[in-house]
XYZ file of C-alpha atoms in Angstrom:
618
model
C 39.435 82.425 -38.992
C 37.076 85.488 -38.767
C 38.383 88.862 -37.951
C 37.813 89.813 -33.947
C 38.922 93.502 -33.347
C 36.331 96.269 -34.561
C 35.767 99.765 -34.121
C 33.760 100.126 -31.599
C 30.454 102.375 -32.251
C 30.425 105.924 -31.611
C 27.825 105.823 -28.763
C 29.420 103.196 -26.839
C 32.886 104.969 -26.936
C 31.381 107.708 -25.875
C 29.916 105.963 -22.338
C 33.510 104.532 -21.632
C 34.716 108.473 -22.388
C 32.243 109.508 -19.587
C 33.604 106.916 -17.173
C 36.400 108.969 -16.965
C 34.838 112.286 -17.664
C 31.826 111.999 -15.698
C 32.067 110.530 -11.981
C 29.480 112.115 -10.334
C 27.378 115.456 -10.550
C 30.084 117.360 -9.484
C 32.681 116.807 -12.225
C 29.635 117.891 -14.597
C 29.608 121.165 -12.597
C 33.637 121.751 -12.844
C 33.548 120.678 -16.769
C 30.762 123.357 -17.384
C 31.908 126.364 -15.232
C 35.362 126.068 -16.519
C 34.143 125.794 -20.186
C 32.264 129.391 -18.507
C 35.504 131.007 -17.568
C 37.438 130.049 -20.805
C 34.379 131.812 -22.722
C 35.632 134.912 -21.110
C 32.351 135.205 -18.772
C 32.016 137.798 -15.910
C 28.924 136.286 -14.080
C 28.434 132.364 -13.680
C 25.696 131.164 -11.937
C 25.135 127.596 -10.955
C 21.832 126.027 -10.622
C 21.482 122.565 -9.082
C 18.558 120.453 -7.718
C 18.423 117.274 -5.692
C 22.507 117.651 -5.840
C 22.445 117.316 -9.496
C 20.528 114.021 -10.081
C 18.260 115.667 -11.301
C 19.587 119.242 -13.063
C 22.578 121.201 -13.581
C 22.205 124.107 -15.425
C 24.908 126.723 -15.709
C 24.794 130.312 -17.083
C 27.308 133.027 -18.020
C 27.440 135.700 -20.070
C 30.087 134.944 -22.087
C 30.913 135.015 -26.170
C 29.036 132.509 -27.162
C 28.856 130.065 -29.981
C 27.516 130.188 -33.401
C 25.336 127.558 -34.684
C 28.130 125.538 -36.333
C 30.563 125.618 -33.132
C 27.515 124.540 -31.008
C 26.898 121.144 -32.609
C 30.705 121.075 -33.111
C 31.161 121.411 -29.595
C 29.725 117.649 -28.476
C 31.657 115.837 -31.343
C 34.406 114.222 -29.884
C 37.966 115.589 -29.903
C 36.386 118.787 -30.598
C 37.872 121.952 -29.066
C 38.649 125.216 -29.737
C 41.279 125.465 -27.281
C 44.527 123.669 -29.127
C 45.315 123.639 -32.784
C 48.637 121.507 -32.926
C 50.326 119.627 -30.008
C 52.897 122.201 -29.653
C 49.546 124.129 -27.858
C 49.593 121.807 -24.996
C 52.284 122.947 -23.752
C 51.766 126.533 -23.812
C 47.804 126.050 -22.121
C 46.172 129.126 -20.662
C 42.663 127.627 -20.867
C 40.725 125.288 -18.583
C 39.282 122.567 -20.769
C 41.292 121.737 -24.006
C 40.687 117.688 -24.759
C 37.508 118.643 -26.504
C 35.256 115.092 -24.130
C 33.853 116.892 -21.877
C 30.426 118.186 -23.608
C 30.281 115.012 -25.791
C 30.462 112.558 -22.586
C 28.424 114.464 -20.753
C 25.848 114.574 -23.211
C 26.156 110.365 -24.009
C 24.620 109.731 -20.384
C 22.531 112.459 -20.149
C 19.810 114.822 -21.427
C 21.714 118.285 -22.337
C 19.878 121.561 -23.734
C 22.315 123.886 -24.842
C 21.211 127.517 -25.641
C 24.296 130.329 -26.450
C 24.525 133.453 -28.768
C 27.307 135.147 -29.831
C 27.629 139.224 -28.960
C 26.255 141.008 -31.766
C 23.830 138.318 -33.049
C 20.227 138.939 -32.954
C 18.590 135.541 -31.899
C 20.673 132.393 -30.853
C 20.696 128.433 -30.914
C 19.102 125.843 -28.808
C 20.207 122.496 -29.057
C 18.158 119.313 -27.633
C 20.744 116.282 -27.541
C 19.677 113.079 -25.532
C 22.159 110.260 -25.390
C 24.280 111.221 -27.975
C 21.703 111.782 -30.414
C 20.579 115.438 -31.475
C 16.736 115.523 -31.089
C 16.094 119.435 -32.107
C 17.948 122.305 -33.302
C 16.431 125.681 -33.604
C 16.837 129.386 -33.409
C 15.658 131.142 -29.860
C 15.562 134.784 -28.431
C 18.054 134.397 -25.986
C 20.379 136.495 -23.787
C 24.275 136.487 -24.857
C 26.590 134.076 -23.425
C 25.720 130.327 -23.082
C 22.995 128.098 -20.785
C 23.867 124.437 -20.441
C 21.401 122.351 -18.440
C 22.089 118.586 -18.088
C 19.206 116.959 -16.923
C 18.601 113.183 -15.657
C 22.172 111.865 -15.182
C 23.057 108.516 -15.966
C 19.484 108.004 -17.066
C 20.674 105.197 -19.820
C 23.466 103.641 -17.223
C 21.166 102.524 -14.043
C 24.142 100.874 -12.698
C 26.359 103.396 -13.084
C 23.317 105.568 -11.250
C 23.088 103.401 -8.460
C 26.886 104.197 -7.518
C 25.931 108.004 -6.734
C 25.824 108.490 -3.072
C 22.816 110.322 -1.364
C 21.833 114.116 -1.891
C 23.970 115.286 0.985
C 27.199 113.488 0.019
C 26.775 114.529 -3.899
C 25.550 118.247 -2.710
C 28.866 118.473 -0.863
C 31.005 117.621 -3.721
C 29.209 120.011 -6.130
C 29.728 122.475 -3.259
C 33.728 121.777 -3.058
C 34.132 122.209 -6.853
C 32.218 125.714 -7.159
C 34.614 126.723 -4.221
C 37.811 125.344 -6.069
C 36.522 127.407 -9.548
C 35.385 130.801 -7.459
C 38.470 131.002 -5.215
C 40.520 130.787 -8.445
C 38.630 133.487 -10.012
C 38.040 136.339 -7.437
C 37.597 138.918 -10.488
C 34.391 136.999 -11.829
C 30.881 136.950 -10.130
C 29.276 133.609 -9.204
C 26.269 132.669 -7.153
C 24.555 128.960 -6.816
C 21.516 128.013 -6.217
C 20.178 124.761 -5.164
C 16.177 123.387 -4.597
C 15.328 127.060 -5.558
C 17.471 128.656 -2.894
C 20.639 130.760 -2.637
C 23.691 129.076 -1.057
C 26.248 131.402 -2.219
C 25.945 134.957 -4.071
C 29.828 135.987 -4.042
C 30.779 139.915 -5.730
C 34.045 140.212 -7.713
C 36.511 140.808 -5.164
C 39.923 140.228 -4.151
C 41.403 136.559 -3.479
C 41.360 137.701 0.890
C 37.839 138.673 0.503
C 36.922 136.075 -1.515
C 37.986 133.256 1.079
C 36.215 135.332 3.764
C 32.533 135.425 1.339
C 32.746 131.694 1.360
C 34.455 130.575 4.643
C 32.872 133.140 7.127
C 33.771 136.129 8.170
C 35.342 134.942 11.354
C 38.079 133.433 8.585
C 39.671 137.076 7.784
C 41.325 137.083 11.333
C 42.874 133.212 11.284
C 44.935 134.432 8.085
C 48.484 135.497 7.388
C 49.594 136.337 3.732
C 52.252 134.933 1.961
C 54.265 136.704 -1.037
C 57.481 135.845 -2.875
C 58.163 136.300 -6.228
C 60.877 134.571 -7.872
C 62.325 133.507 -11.231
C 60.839 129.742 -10.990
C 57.523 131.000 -8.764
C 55.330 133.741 -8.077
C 54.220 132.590 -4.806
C 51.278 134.698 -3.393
C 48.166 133.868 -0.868
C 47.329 133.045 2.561
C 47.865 130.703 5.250
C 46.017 129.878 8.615
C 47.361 130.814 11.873
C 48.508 127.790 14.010
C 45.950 128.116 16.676
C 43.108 127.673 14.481
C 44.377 124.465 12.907
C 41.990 122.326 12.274
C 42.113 117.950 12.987
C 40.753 117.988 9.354
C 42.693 118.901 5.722
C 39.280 120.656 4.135
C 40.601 124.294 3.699
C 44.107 123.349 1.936
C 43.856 125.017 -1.187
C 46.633 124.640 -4.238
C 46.161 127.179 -7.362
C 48.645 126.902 -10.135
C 48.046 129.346 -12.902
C 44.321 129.619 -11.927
C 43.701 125.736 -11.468
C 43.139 123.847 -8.616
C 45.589 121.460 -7.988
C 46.184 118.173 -5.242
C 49.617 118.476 -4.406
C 51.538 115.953 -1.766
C 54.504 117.079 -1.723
C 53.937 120.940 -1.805
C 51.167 119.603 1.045
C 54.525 118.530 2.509
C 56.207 121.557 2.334
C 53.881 123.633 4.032
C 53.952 121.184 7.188
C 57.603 121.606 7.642
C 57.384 125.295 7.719
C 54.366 124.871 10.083
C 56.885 122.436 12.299
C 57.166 122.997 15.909
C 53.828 125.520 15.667
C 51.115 122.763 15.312
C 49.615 120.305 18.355
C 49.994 116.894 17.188
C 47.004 115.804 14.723
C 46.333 118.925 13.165
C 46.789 120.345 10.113
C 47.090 124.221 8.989
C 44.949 125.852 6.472
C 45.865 127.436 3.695
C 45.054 129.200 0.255
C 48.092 129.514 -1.835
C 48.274 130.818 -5.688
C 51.121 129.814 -7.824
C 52.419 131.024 -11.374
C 54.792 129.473 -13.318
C 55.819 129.487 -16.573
C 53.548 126.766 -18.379
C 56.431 124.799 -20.515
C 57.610 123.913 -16.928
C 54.251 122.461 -16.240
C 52.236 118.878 -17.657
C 48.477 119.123 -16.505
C 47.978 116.467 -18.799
C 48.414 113.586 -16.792
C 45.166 112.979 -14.728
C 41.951 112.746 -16.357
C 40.294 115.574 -13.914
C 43.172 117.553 -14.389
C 44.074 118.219 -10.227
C 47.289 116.643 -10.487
C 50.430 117.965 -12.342
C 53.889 117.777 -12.916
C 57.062 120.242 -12.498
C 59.512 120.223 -13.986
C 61.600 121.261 -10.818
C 60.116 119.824 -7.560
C 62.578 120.229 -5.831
C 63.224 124.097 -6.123
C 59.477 124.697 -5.611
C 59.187 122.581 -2.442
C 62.355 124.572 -0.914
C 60.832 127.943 -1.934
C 57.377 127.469 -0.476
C 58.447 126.683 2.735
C 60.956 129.667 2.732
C 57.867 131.706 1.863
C 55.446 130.042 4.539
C 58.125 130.227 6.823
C 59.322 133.963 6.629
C 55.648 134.508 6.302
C 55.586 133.328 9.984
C 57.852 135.468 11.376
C 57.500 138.515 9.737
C 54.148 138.602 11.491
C 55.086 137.242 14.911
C 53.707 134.145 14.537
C 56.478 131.632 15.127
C 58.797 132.623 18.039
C 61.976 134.719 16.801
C 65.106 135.999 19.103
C 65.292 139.881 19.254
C 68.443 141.294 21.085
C 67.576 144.963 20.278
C 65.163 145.902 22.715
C 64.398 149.385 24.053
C 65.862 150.080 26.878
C 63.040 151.598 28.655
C 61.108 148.612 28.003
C 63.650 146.795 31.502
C 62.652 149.776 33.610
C 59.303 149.410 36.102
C 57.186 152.964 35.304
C 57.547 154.221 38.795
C 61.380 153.958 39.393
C 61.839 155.550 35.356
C 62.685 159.113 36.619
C 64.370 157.844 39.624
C 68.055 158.205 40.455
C 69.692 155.711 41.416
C 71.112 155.311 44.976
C 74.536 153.804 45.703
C 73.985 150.585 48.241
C 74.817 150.446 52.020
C 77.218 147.902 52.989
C 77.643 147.090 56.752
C 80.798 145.105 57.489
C 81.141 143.614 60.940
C 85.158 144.128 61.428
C 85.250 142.133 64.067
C 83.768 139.211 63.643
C 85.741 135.927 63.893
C 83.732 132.737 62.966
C 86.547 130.374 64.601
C 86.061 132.446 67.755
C 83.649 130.639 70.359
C 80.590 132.783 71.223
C 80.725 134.397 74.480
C 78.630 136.880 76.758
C 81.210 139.607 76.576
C 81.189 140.032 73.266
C 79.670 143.180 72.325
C 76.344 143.351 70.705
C 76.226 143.603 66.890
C 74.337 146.420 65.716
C 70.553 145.100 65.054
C 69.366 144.946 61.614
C 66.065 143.160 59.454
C 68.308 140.771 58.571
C 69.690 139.891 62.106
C 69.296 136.217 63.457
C 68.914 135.777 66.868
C 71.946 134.157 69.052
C 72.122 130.598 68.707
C 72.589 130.283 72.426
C 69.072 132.366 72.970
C 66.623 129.927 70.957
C 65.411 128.540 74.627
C 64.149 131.816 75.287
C 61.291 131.093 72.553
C 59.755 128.633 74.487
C 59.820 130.491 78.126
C 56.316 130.507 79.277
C 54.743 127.676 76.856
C 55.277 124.908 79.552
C 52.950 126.748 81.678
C 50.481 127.641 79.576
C 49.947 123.979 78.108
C 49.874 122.773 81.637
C 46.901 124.858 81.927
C 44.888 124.284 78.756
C 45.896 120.554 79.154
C 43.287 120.530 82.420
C 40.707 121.842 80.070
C 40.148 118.740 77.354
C 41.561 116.686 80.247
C 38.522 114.207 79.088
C 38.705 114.208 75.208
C 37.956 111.686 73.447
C 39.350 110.598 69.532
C 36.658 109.715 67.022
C 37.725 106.360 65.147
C 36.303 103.871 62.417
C 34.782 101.036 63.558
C 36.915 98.202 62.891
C 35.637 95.814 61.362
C 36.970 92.195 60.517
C 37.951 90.476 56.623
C 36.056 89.361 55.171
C 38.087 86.887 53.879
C 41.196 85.854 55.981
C 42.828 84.391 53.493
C 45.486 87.307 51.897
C 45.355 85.436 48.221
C 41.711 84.994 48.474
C 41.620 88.867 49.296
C 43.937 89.988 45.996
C 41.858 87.970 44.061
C 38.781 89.811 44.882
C 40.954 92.897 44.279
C 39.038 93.811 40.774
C 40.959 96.541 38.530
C 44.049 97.466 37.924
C 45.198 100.253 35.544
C 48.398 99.847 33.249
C 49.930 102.412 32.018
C 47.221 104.753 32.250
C 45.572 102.941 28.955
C 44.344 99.306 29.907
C 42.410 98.324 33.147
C 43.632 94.939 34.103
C 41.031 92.817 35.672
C 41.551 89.091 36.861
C 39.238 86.464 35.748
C 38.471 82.503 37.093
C 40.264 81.177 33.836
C 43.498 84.059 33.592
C 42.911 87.747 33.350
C 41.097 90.441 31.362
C 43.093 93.747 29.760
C 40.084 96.400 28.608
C 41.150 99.437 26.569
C 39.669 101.940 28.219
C 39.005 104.646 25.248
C 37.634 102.030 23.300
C 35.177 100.554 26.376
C 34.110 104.094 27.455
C 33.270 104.850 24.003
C 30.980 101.576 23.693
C 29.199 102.529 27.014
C 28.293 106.659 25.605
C 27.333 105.099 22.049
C 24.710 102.935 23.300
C 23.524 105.569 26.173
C 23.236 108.459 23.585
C 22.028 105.991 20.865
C 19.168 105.191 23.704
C 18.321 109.093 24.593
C 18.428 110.342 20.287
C 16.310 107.764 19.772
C 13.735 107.624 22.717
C 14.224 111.293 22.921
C 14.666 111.356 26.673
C 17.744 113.220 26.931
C 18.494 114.915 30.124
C 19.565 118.844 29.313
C 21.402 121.452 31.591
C 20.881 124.755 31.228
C 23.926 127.173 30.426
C 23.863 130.077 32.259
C 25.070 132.305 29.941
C 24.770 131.524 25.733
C 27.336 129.937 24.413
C 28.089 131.416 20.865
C 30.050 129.993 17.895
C 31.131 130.934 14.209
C 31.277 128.393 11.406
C 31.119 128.569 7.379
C 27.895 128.524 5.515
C 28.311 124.981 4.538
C 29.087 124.056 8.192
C 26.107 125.875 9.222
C 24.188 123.449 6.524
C 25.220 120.359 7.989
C 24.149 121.583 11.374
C 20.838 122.704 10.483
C 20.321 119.044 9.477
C 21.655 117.686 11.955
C 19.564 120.468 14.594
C 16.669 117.742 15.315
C 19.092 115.164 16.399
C 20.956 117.077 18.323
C 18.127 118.532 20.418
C 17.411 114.774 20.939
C 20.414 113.898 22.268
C 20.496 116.626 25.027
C 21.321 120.409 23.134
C 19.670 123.174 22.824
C 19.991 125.867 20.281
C 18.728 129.680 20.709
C 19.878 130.086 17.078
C 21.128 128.515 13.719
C 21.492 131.257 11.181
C 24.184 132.835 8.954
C 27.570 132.034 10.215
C 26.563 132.001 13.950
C 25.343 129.415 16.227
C 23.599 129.573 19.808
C 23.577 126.868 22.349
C 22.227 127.512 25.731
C 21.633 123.801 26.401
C 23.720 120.769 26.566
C 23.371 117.083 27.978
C 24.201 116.281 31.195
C 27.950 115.983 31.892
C 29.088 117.675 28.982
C 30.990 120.737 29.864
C 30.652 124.117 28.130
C 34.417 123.826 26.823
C 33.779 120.670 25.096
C 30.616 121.857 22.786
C 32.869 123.608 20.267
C 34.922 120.391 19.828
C 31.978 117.861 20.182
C 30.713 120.070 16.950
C 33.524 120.386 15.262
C 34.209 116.948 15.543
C 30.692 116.253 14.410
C 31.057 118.379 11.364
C 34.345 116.578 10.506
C 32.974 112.883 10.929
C 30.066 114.515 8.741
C 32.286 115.376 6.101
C 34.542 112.539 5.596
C 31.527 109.326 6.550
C 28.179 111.448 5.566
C 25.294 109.343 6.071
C 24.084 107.581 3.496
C 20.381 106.360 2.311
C 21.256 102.882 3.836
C 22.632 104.705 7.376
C 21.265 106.433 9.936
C 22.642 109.729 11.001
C 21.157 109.362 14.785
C 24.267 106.493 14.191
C 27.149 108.818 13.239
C 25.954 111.308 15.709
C 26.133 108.861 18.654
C 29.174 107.804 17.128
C 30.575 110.782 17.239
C 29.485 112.536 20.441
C 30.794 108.995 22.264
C 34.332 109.488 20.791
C 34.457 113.229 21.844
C 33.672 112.181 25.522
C 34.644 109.245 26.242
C 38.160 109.141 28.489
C 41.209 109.189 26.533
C 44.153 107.573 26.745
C 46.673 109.003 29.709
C 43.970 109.588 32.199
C 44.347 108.324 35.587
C 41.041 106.345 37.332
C 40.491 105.582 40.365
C 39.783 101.862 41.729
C 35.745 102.993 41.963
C 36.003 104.404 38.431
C 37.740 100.975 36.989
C 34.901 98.762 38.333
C 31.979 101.092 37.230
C 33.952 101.087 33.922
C 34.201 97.112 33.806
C 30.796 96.800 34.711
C 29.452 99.339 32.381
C 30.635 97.916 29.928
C 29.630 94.246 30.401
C 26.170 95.670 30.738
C 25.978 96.985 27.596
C 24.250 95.156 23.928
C 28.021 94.439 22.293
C 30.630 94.766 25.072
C 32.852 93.068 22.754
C 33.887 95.628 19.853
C 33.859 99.623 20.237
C 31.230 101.865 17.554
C 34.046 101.509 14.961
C 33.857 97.998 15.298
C 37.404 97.397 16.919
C 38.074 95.522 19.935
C 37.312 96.378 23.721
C 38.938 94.499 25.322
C 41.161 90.999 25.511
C 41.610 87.397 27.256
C 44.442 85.792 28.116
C 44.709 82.461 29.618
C 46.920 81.049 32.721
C 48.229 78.532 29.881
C 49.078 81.512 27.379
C 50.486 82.673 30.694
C 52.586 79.490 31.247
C 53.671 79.544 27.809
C 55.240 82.932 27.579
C 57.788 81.433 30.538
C 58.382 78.259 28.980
């Protein structure tokens, strides 16, 4: 019998290497800038278009390679970073497995042109699929330019997997966030379709989160510092009013990487317990250094999960830190028994003496004794009662007087509602026509010929605003009122993105916007029984379903936006109707396309028979 295992061929390896290596354009991005930083670069720029399908080109101005180490560096296994396996344990570096370049350049078209400081011209390398097409020398500036071109071009299935521009640009936009706000002492700008999205100075790690998160960001946050023997804990954390319903700014650095953490996510929720409303989640930007033979970074092919050695210790530090954090700066509610003094005192009795109390004491006074006219007459005061025996004496004179007014509407006559019959005698007959009934302050209950009908009302309130605002985006017959004053609110740059896309839609659907520019947005316009305290969390809410469900090529964003406004508005769970609110509910929603199943596609509403009925009493 023939032999059946063999090597397999160098190319192929190299496409099952990039399955790992290479998701989508945005691990390309991470692989290159942090080959960038390890090259000891101050300025990394990013340059991206049509989210990386179609280039990603990065460029710092770091050492360099000579022309040996540059066709060196897409051989497999090939890295400068480790020499024996003792070194991976004692990693300072970002990439050190030495697949990065080489998968990369397997599915891809890569031009690679670097000089060392100190050389007078440089190399530029051509490599497409694996296969080096050109090598020459150029006149180039020091440091190293990588541009991979045409992703996936020799993998069309693996091509047809990437999501559309908006979902890839986002990711690309996540990882150059994770790399700068690691590295607040390097420059880095990006640039995507030919324009700027972010130019960001060498700065500190506050004024770094504020350059990419908006300036409004520098007030929400409260640093956090504790050095220990196991930890140097040091960063930020968000104030609890400005949590957010989403997790997108929780930020882990360990030794300058960016890290997914659980458990340390954990941590930071229990020293945030008691300060958060229920379904949000508090932001945070947290740097930690340990010693890196207490560290393995080694066991997830991206490299954003690790493993301590002590948990444990970690987990109870960080929420010390987050936690005295908290305090220190009035944030969570503390007991403080030393108080000034003069802080008890109103201002206008300060410089007053005080004056000893009157006390009047009626000597005499027997409450066994029966009340009589001789008794002498107490000494008035503003807290006298009259005599019980002189109460008639209130009402001297009334009698008269109502005698007299009652000769005046002598010939009044009470307005009263018709009366009108049933219109059904019967009292059963007259229940059954009695149509709602609310449970709980969550289901309507309505009775039907064959047993009865239990609605969710969240769920069939959202199903009636999805189809009406589905109707108005698309029609574009949305009615609009007018605010009277602006209404003006602060989000990131890449918040300010998505709405800018989303601006058309939303003007369809009833808003109107003064301005969309920087980090501020003006709406003096919204639909018709939207109220101006709801637009912030209508958009926010917007932005989030934007984030985690972005429209694809294959779905329609007038969809998510329906979607979306509907489950803002619609009536939530807890709140009371009235019986003319029920019905108009009920019938609302049995006028609508798919009464049946909400916009998420879960159920409205139930049946249940008088034989299910029976049963349950059997």
């Amino acid at each position: 019998m023939s032999d059946v295992i063999q090597l397999l061929p160098d190319h192929v390896a190299n496409q099952i290497a990039a399955g790992e290596v290479v998701q989508r354009p945005a691990s390309v991005v991470k692989e290159l800038m942090e080959n960038a930083i390890d090259a000891e670069a101050q300025t990394i720029k990013l340059i991206v278009k049509d989210a990386g399908k179609t280039l990603i080109q990065v460029i710092d101005d770091g050492n360099g390679m000579s022309p040996t180490d540059a066709r060196l560096s897409f051989e497999r296994h090939a890295t400068s970073k480790i020499r024996s396996a003792e070194d991976l344990f004692q990693l300072h570096t970002k990439g050190f497995r030495g697949e990065a370049l080489a998968s990369i350049a397997a599915i891809a078209h890569v031009e690679l042109k670097t000089k060392q400081i100190g050389d007078e011209v440089g190399t530029a390398l051509v490599i497409e699929g694996s296969e080096i097409s050109s090598q020459e020398v150029v006149v180039t500036p020091k440091g190293t330019s990588v541009s991979v071109k045409n992703l996936f071009f020799n993998i069309p299935a693996r091509r047809n997997f990437l999501k559309s521009n908006s979902v890839e640009l986002r990711h690309i936009i996540d990882e150059f966030h994770r790399v700068a706000m690691a590295h607040p002492g390097l420059s880095f700008s990006m640039y995507h379709n030919g324009s700027e999205s972010f130019n960001l100075p060498v700065s500190n790690y506050r004024q770094r989160i504020v350059n990419i998160f908006g300036s409004k960001t520098n007030e929400k946050l409260v640093p956090v510092t504790e050095e220990t023997e196991v930890v140097n804990i040091s960063g930020f954390v968000g104030k609890p009013e400005f949590a957010k319903k989403t997790r997108g700014e929780q930020y882990f650095f360990v030794n300058h990487r960016f890290i997914k953490s659980p458990y340390l996510n954990h941590a930071i929720g229990a020293a945030f317990e008691g300060l958060l409303k229920q379904g949000t989640h508090p932001s945070y930007f947290l740097y930690l250094e340990v010693d890196p033979q207490t560290i393995d970074i080694n066991i997830h092919p991206t490299k954003t999960e690790i493993k301590f050695d002590d948990e444990h210790t970690i987990y109870a530090l960080l929420r010390s830190a987050v936690k005295h954090s908290l305090g220190q700066f009035n944030i969570a509610p503390v007991l403080d028994f030393d108080q000034d003094e003069n802080l008890q005192t109103p201002y206008h009795l300060r410089n007053k003496p005080a004056s000893a109390p009157g006390i009047e004491v009626d000597r005499n006074f027997n409450p066994f004794r029966e009340e009589t006219a001789s008794r002498p007459k107490q000494q008035s005061s503003r807290f006298s009662k009259p005599a019980p025996q002189q109460w008639e004496s209130l009402y001297v004179g009334l009698e008269s007087k109502s005698s007299e007014s009652s000769d005046n509407f002598s010939e009044v006559h009470f307005e009263s509602d018709p009366e009108t019959t049933s219109m059904f005698d019967d009292t059963q007959e007259n229940l059954n026509n009695q149509s709602t009934y609310q449970l709980h302050n969550k289901y309507i209950v309505s009775p039907i010929k064959s047993g009865m009908l239990v609605i969710d009302q969240h769920r069939a309130h959202q199903r009636i605003l999805y189809e009406d605002y589905l109707k108005n985006i698309t029609i574009k017959e949305a009615v609009t009122q007018q605010l009277l004053f602006p209404l003006t609110m602060h989000f990131s740059k890449q918040e300010i993105a998505m709405i800018s896309q989303l601006k058309e839609d939303l003007e369809a659907a009833g808003f109107i916007f003064d301005e969309v520019k920087n980090e501020t947005v003006s709406v003096s316009g919204v639909p018709v029984g939207v109220s101006e305290s709801e637009v912030s969390i209508i958009l926010e809410a917007l932005l989030r379903d934007v984030e985690n469900d972005v429209p694809d090529t294959h779905f329609s964003a007038v969809d998510l936006l329906a979607k979306s406004i509907a489950k803002s508005l619609a009536i939530k769970t807890g709140q009371h109707l009235q019986k003319d609110e029920q019905e108009h509910l009920v019938n609302k929603l049995f006028a609508c396309k798919e009464p049946n199943v909400s916009p998420t596609n879960k159920p409205t509403f139930i049946t249940m028979s008088v034989d299910e009925l029976d049963k349950k009493f059997i």
